[in-house]
Every structure is written in structure tokens, then in C-alpha cells.
GROMACS .gro file of C-alpha atoms in nm:
model
  286
    1UNK     CA    1   0.000   0.000   0.000
    2UNK     CA    2   0.124   0.348  -0.091
    3UNK     CA    3  -0.041   0.625   0.111
    4UNK     CA    4   0.081   0.875  -0.150
    5UNK     CA    5  -0.181   0.737  -0.389
    6UNK     CA    6  -0.461   0.884  -0.177
    7UNK     CA    7  -0.603   1.234  -0.174
    8UNK     CA    8  -0.462   1.525   0.022
    9UNK     CA    9  -0.702   1.485   0.317
   10UNK     CA   10  -0.597   1.124   0.372
   11UNK     CA   11  -0.230   1.218   0.353
   12UNK     CA   12  -0.274   1.502   0.604
   13UNK     CA   13  -0.449   1.271   0.854
   14UNK     CA   14  -0.181   1.006   0.799
   15UNK     CA   15   0.097   1.255   0.871
   16UNK     CA   16  -0.083   1.355   1.192
   17UNK     CA   17  -0.110   0.985   1.280
   18UNK     CA   18   0.261   0.918   1.227
   19UNK     CA   19   0.360   1.227   1.426
   20UNK     CA   20   0.132   1.125   1.713
   21UNK     CA   21   0.272   0.770   1.698
   22UNK     CA   22   0.632   0.894   1.710
   23UNK     CA   23   0.551   1.109   2.014
   24UNK     CA   24   0.327   0.846   2.179
   25UNK     CA   25   0.069   1.122   2.199
   26UNK     CA   26  -0.262   1.075   2.377
   27UNK     CA   27  -0.424   1.204   2.057
   28UNK     CA   28  -0.316   0.892   1.865
   29UNK     CA   29  -0.638   0.693   1.907
   30UNK     CA   30  -0.847   0.994   1.800
   31UNK     CA   31  -0.637   1.051   1.488
   32UNK     CA   32  -0.666   0.682   1.397
   33UNK     CA   33  -1.044   0.705   1.439
   34UNK     CA   34  -1.049   0.999   1.196
   35UNK     CA   35  -0.849   0.802   0.939
   36UNK     CA   36  -1.084   0.506   0.976
   37UNK     CA   37  -1.387   0.731   0.927
   38UNK     CA   38  -1.232   0.872   0.610
   39UNK     CA   39  -1.143   0.523   0.484
   40UNK     CA   40  -1.499   0.400   0.538
   41UNK     CA   41  -1.635   0.713   0.374
   42UNK     CA   42  -1.441   0.645   0.051
   43UNK     CA   43  -1.497   0.268   0.080
   44UNK     CA   44  -1.135   0.172   0.018
   45UNK     CA   45  -1.068  -0.178   0.161
   46UNK     CA   46  -0.692  -0.132   0.172
   47UNK     CA   47  -0.717   0.199   0.357
   48UNK     CA   48  -0.976   0.053   0.597
   49UNK     CA   49  -0.743  -0.235   0.686
   50UNK     CA   50  -0.452   0.008   0.725
   51UNK     CA   51  -0.655   0.232   0.956
   52UNK     CA   52  -0.776  -0.061   1.167
   53UNK     CA   53  -0.417  -0.181   1.207
   54UNK     CA   54  -0.294   0.155   1.337
   55UNK     CA   55  -0.597   0.185   1.562
   56UNK     CA   56  -0.517  -0.155   1.714
   57UNK     CA   57  -0.152  -0.052   1.745
   58UNK     CA   58  -0.259   0.269   1.922
   59UNK     CA   59  -0.473   0.078   2.172
   60UNK     CA   60  -0.182  -0.158   2.238
   61UNK     CA   61   0.068   0.123   2.294
   62UNK     CA   62  -0.143   0.374   2.487
   63UNK     CA   63  -0.446   0.203   2.638
   64UNK     CA   64  -0.548  -0.073   2.875
   65UNK     CA   65  -0.864  -0.141   2.671
   66UNK     CA   66  -0.764  -0.489   2.561
   67UNK     CA   67  -1.100  -0.571   2.402
   68UNK     CA   68  -1.071  -0.275   2.163
   69UNK     CA   69  -0.714  -0.368   2.077
   70UNK     CA   70  -0.817  -0.723   1.993
   71UNK     CA   71  -1.133  -0.627   1.800
   72UNK     CA   72  -0.951  -0.374   1.583
   73UNK     CA   73  -0.661  -0.608   1.514
   74UNK     CA   74  -0.898  -0.884   1.399
   75UNK     CA   75  -1.077  -0.639   1.170
   76UNK     CA   76  -0.744  -0.514   1.037
   77UNK     CA   77  -0.620  -0.856   0.931
   78UNK     CA   78  -0.957  -0.940   0.776
   79UNK     CA   79  -0.946  -0.637   0.545
   80UNK     CA   80  -0.571  -0.657   0.480
   81UNK     CA   81  -0.598  -1.020   0.370
   82UNK     CA   82  -0.876  -0.924   0.132
   83UNK     CA   83  -0.649  -0.674  -0.046
   84UNK     CA   84  -0.320  -0.860  -0.001
   85UNK     CA   85  -0.129  -0.587   0.188
   86UNK     CA   86   0.156  -0.817   0.292
   87UNK     CA   87   0.352  -0.562   0.497
   88UNK     CA   88   0.061  -0.478   0.726
   89UNK     CA   89  -0.050  -0.840   0.748
   90UNK     CA   90   0.298  -0.915   0.886
   91UNK     CA   91   0.259  -0.624   1.128
   92UNK     CA   92  -0.071  -0.774   1.246
   93UNK     CA   93   0.089  -1.112   1.310
   94UNK     CA   94   0.365  -0.933   1.498
   95UNK     CA   95   0.109  -0.769   1.729
   96UNK     CA   96  -0.072  -1.101   1.775
   97UNK     CA   97   0.261  -1.257   1.873
   98UNK     CA   98   0.350  -0.979   2.117
   99UNK     CA   99   0.007  -1.011   2.275
  100UNK     CA  100   0.056  -1.388   2.314
  101UNK     CA  101   0.396  -1.326   2.477
  102UNK     CA  102   0.239  -1.078   2.717
  103UNK     CA  103  -0.004  -1.351   2.819
  104UNK     CA  104   0.279  -1.600   2.876
  105UNK     CA  105   0.208  -1.819   2.573
  106UNK     CA  106   0.550  -1.854   2.407
  107UNK     CA  107   0.444  -2.135   2.173
  108UNK     CA  108   0.149  -1.939   2.036
  109UNK     CA  109   0.363  -1.626   2.003
  110UNK     CA  110   0.626  -1.812   1.801
  111UNK     CA  111   0.352  -1.958   1.582
  112UNK     CA  112   0.216  -1.609   1.508
  113UNK     CA  113   0.563  -1.473   1.434
  114UNK     CA  114   0.654  -1.759   1.202
  115UNK     CA  115   0.319  -1.738   1.023
  116UNK     CA  116   0.383  -1.371   0.965
  117UNK     CA  117   0.706  -1.425   0.774
  118UNK     CA  118   0.650  -1.774   0.635
  119UNK     CA  119   0.562  -1.677   0.278
  120UNK     CA  120   0.804  -1.387   0.242
  121UNK     CA  121   1.071  -1.408  -0.024
  122UNK     CA  122   1.376  -1.179  -0.019
  123UNK     CA  123   1.189  -0.908  -0.211
  124UNK     CA  124   0.915  -0.895   0.053
  125UNK     CA  125   1.152  -0.863   0.349
  126UNK     CA  126   1.091  -0.515   0.488
  127UNK     CA  127   1.092  -0.350   0.829
  128UNK     CA  128   0.782  -0.546   0.932
  129UNK     CA  129   0.975  -0.869   0.882
  130UNK     CA  130   1.252  -0.711   1.088
  131UNK     CA  131   1.017  -0.653   1.382
  132UNK     CA  132   0.909  -1.017   1.373
  133UNK     CA  133   1.264  -1.150   1.348
  134UNK     CA  134   1.373  -0.940   1.645
  135UNK     CA  135   1.085  -1.074   1.851
  136UNK     CA  136   1.174  -1.431   1.754
  137UNK     CA  137   1.527  -1.349   1.866
  138UNK     CA  138   1.399  -1.236   2.205
  139UNK     CA  139   1.218  -1.570   2.250
  140UNK     CA  140   1.542  -1.757   2.183
  141UNK     CA  141   1.722  -1.520   2.420
  142UNK     CA  142   1.477  -1.600   2.698
  143UNK     CA  143   1.528  -1.977   2.656
  144UNK     CA  144   1.905  -1.939   2.659
  145UNK     CA  145   1.983  -1.998   2.290
  146UNK     CA  146   2.189  -1.682   2.261
  147UNK     CA  147   2.368  -1.748   1.931
  148UNK     CA  148   2.034  -1.816   1.760
  149UNK     CA  149   1.884  -1.510   1.926
  150UNK     CA  150   2.168  -1.291   1.801
  151UNK     CA  151   2.128  -1.426   1.447
  152UNK     CA  152   1.758  -1.332   1.439
  153UNK     CA  153   1.818  -0.990   1.595
  154UNK     CA  154   2.093  -0.906   1.345
  155UNK     CA  155   1.874  -1.014   1.054
  156UNK     CA  156   1.587  -0.810   1.195
  157UNK     CA  157   1.811  -0.505   1.226
  158UNK     CA  158   1.910  -0.538   0.860
  159UNK     CA  159   1.545  -0.533   0.751
  160UNK     CA  160   1.443  -0.254   0.990
  161UNK     CA  161   1.713  -0.035   0.838
  162UNK     CA  162   1.537  -0.061   0.500
  163UNK     CA  163   1.255   0.173   0.602
  164UNK     CA  164   1.380   0.498   0.751
  165UNK     CA  165   1.035   0.650   0.696
  166UNK     CA  166   0.876   0.435   0.967
  167UNK     CA  167   0.752   0.665   1.244
  168UNK     CA  168   0.935   0.458   1.509
  169UNK     CA  169   1.246   0.389   1.300
  170UNK     CA  170   1.499   0.531   1.546
  171UNK     CA  171   1.339   0.361   1.845
  172UNK     CA  172   1.346   0.026   1.666
  173UNK     CA  173   1.713   0.071   1.571
  174UNK     CA  174   1.793   0.160   1.934
  175UNK     CA  175   1.620  -0.154   2.058
  176UNK     CA  176   1.820  -0.363   1.811
  177UNK     CA  177   2.145  -0.220   1.950
  178UNK     CA  178   2.030  -0.294   2.305
  179UNK     CA  179   1.924  -0.650   2.226
  180UNK     CA  180   2.250  -0.719   2.043
  181UNK     CA  181   2.445  -0.586   2.342
  182UNK     CA  182   2.253  -0.815   2.576
  183UNK     CA  183   2.351  -1.115   2.365
  184UNK     CA  184   2.716  -1.012   2.352
  185UNK     CA  185   2.724  -0.965   2.730
  186UNK     CA  186   2.613  -1.326   2.778
  187UNK     CA  187   2.849  -1.450   2.504
  188UNK     CA  188   3.140  -1.275   2.682
  189UNK     CA  189   3.236  -1.064   2.380
  190UNK     CA  190   3.339  -0.730   2.534
  191UNK     CA  191   3.460  -0.573   2.208
  192UNK     CA  192   3.119  -0.632   2.052
  193UNK     CA  193   2.949  -0.494   2.365
  194UNK     CA  194   3.165  -0.183   2.329
  195UNK     CA  195   3.059  -0.138   1.964
  196UNK     CA  196   2.691  -0.161   2.062
  197UNK     CA  197   2.733   0.097   2.339
  198UNK     CA  198   2.911   0.331   2.098
  199UNK     CA  199   2.627   0.287   1.848
  200UNK     CA  200   2.375   0.379   2.120
  201UNK     CA  201   2.582   0.686   2.207
  202UNK     CA  202   2.596   0.798   1.842
  203UNK     CA  203   2.221   0.757   1.814
  204UNK     CA  204   2.171   0.963   2.130
  205UNK     CA  205   2.369   1.250   1.978
  206UNK     CA  206   2.151   1.254   1.665
  207UNK     CA  207   1.906   1.550   1.692
  208UNK     CA  208   1.642   1.353   1.499
  209UNK     CA  209   1.614   1.097   1.781
  210UNK     CA  210   1.386   1.164   2.078
  211UNK     CA  211   1.580   1.197   2.403
  212UNK     CA  212   1.299   1.018   2.589
  213UNK     CA  213   1.400   0.692   2.421
  214UNK     CA  214   1.718   0.686   2.626
  215UNK     CA  215   1.528   0.699   2.957
  216UNK     CA  216   1.372   0.360   2.886
  217UNK     CA  217   1.449   0.095   3.149
  218UNK     CA  218   1.588  -0.150   2.890
  219UNK     CA  219   1.827   0.113   2.750
  220UNK     CA  220   1.948   0.227   3.093
  221UNK     CA  221   1.993  -0.134   3.204
  222UNK     CA  222   2.197  -0.230   2.897
  223UNK     CA  223   2.419   0.077   2.937
  224UNK     CA  224   2.464  -0.002   3.307
  225UNK     CA  225   2.553  -0.369   3.259
  226UNK     CA  226   2.755  -0.309   2.944
  227UNK     CA  227   2.976  -0.051   3.109
  228UNK     CA  228   3.019  -0.276   3.413
  229UNK     CA  229   3.140  -0.559   3.189
  230UNK     CA  230   3.382  -0.320   3.019
  231UNK     CA  231   3.514  -0.191   3.351
  232UNK     CA  232   3.390   0.165   3.291
  233UNK     CA  233   3.290   0.217   3.653
  234UNK     CA  234   3.204   0.585   3.625
  235UNK     CA  235   2.964   0.521   3.337
  236UNK     CA  236   2.828   0.211   3.509
  237UNK     CA  237   2.751   0.412   3.824
  238UNK     CA  238   2.591   0.691   3.621
  239UNK     CA  239   2.346   0.457   3.449
  240UNK     CA  240   2.285   0.255   3.765
  241UNK     CA  241   2.169   0.570   3.944
  242UNK     CA  242   1.952   0.677   3.649
  243UNK     CA  243   1.802   0.329   3.631
  244UNK     CA  244   1.720   0.314   4.002
  245UNK     CA  245   1.564   0.659   3.989
  246UNK     CA  246   1.351   0.562   3.688
  247UNK     CA  247   1.238   0.232   3.835
  248UNK     CA  248   1.127   0.392   4.160
  249UNK     CA  249   0.907   0.650   3.994
  250UNK     CA  250   0.532   0.606   4.028
  251UNK     CA  251   0.357   0.346   3.811
  252UNK     CA  252   0.670   0.198   3.658
  253UNK     CA  253   0.555  -0.165   3.673
  254UNK     CA  254   0.376  -0.285   3.361
  255UNK     CA  255   0.359  -0.591   3.139
  256UNK     CA  256   0.588  -0.415   2.893
  257UNK     CA  257   0.881  -0.353   3.127
  258UNK     CA  258   0.857  -0.611   3.407
  259UNK     CA  259   1.110  -0.844   3.240
  260UNK     CA  260   1.356  -0.557   3.200
  261UNK     CA  261   1.315  -0.461   3.566
  262UNK     CA  262   1.362  -0.821   3.676
  263UNK     CA  263   1.681  -0.851   3.467
  264UNK     CA  264   1.819  -0.525   3.609
  265UNK     CA  265   1.739  -0.623   3.967
  266UNK     CA  266   1.895  -0.967   3.922
  267UNK     CA  267   2.215  -0.803   3.804
  268UNK     CA  268   2.217  -0.555   4.093
  269UNK     CA  269   2.174  -0.839   4.341
  270UNK     CA  270   2.449  -1.039   4.173
  271UNK     CA  271   2.699  -0.757   4.225
  272UNK     CA  272   2.594  -0.701   4.585
  273UNK     CA  273   2.348  -0.412   4.563
  274UNK     CA  274   2.080  -0.609   4.747
  275UNK     CA  275   1.960  -0.321   4.966
  276UNK     CA  276   1.865  -0.115   4.662
  277UNK     CA  277   1.665  -0.402   4.516
  278UNK     CA  278   1.487  -0.441   4.851
  279UNK     CA  279   1.401  -0.071   4.835
  280UNK     CA  280   1.249  -0.122   4.488
  281UNK     CA  281   1.033  -0.408   4.614
  282UNK     CA  282   0.925  -0.215   4.924
  283UNK     CA  283   0.837   0.085   4.709
  284UNK     CA  284   0.613  -0.130   4.487
  285UNK     CA  285   0.441  -0.301   4.782
  286UNK     CA  286   0.373   0.031   4.953
   0.00000   0.00000   0.00000
């Protein structure tokens, strides 16, 4: 699907949508609703499926209304399959897989991810395939198959880099760097860890990249552990303090970041910072 083939009104709404998505704006759901209304008004099946996908994506990212997320995602894939929009069908399977992971069903998640990319030849492999491959990599990471995980993450990164117009392009590249670094830490490859940390630092200095991305718990944790492994104690301490401060802010626990918090706390306990982990737990209980 090429959004440039639609009239000026559709393109204006779509630009608003992508801007709201980049900024994780509370207006995102409303903008998606407007695009869906326009799509239904013109009766374009492809645009309807596209709008339903981004509406589902918005509910996933910004809302706790699971029923609406699920309903819109099912409608999206129905319309997208009718018109054969392969990229957004893959994106739908990716969201189905993430949802299954969030509900603890690894087997179902892997099935969704593999279904999403099963029929893709090399020509079809775009950033959507990259998202799926990275998520497959994270499954292998969690079960301890680190070399396989790294292979999927690196392949995913290659495909994500193909679409710099994606509204979350820089965030997705950042997450690839972080996930690669995590693998290299476990594989005891300090030089590769160093390269990942330098790549994160270069990205942080790019004015096109939102500074908020670097306050994410996963990013702070990777920079903390990576610098510890490299013996950069000043940098390690800097990111440890930032991480602890971020974790202990109000409402930090969620399905999306609980694994990252657990990983960070496990590391802190391993190196003897047990009291600080106890403070985190006490803060959550209170």
C-alpha cells in the first residue's frame, strides 16, 4: 500500500497519525479514528485495513482497553488479507505474537511470528519482517539460545534499516542495538558490547532521535551492565543511578517492562546491591 496514492485529506491525517505515533501522543487513538472514518467514507478496503491496524496498534501502545485492541486487530487482518497488503499483514501477526507473549504463551507467540514471515521471499523482506525477526530473537534469548537469538536480531536489524520513513524507525534501531548488546554480554564478547554501546551513544547524539527513548528501562539497564562488563565504573555508576531513579518513579511496573526490571534487579543483586533491590520491592508493595 502506498499512502501517496490517496487524496490530500488522507495524507494530512496520515501525517498527523505518524507524528502522534512517534511522540506516543494521547491524541493517537483519536487521529486513527479519523483516518478510519475517512477510509470508510471512501470505501477503500486497503485503507480501511490500514486504519484498523494503526488503531489496534494505538490501543496496544497507549491504552489498557484490551478488548478494543483485539477487536480492531482482527478487523485489520480481515481487510488486509482481502487486499493482499503483505507488509501490514505481517505487522498484524507481529502484534498477535507480542500479545501472546504478554499472556505468557511462548508457543502461540512463536507460531504467530513464524506465520507472519513464512511466505516472504527476499523481495518482501521489509521493516515489518525485521520486527518479527527481532521478537523471535527475544524468545530464543529467553530460553538461553543466545547465538540463535543474536542471528535473528541481526537479521531483523538489517530489515528494519530498509525503512527509515517508519515513524518509530529510530526507536526500533535503538532496541536492536540494546538487544545485540545483551547477547554479547552473555556471550562474553566485550569488544562487541563496546561497539553496541558506541552505536547507542551515536544515536543519542543525533538530533532527529527523541531523548525520551534513552530513559527507557531497557536502555538504561543495557548501558549499566555493558559498562560494568567493560570496567567503565564511572559510566556504570551513572546509568545505575539513572536506572534506580527511573524504576522507583510512580507506576513503573507494567507488562511491557517487568522483564527488563527483573533482569536489572537480578544483576544488581548479583553484584551485591541487594539493599537497593529491597528498596524497589518495598516501594512497589507500599
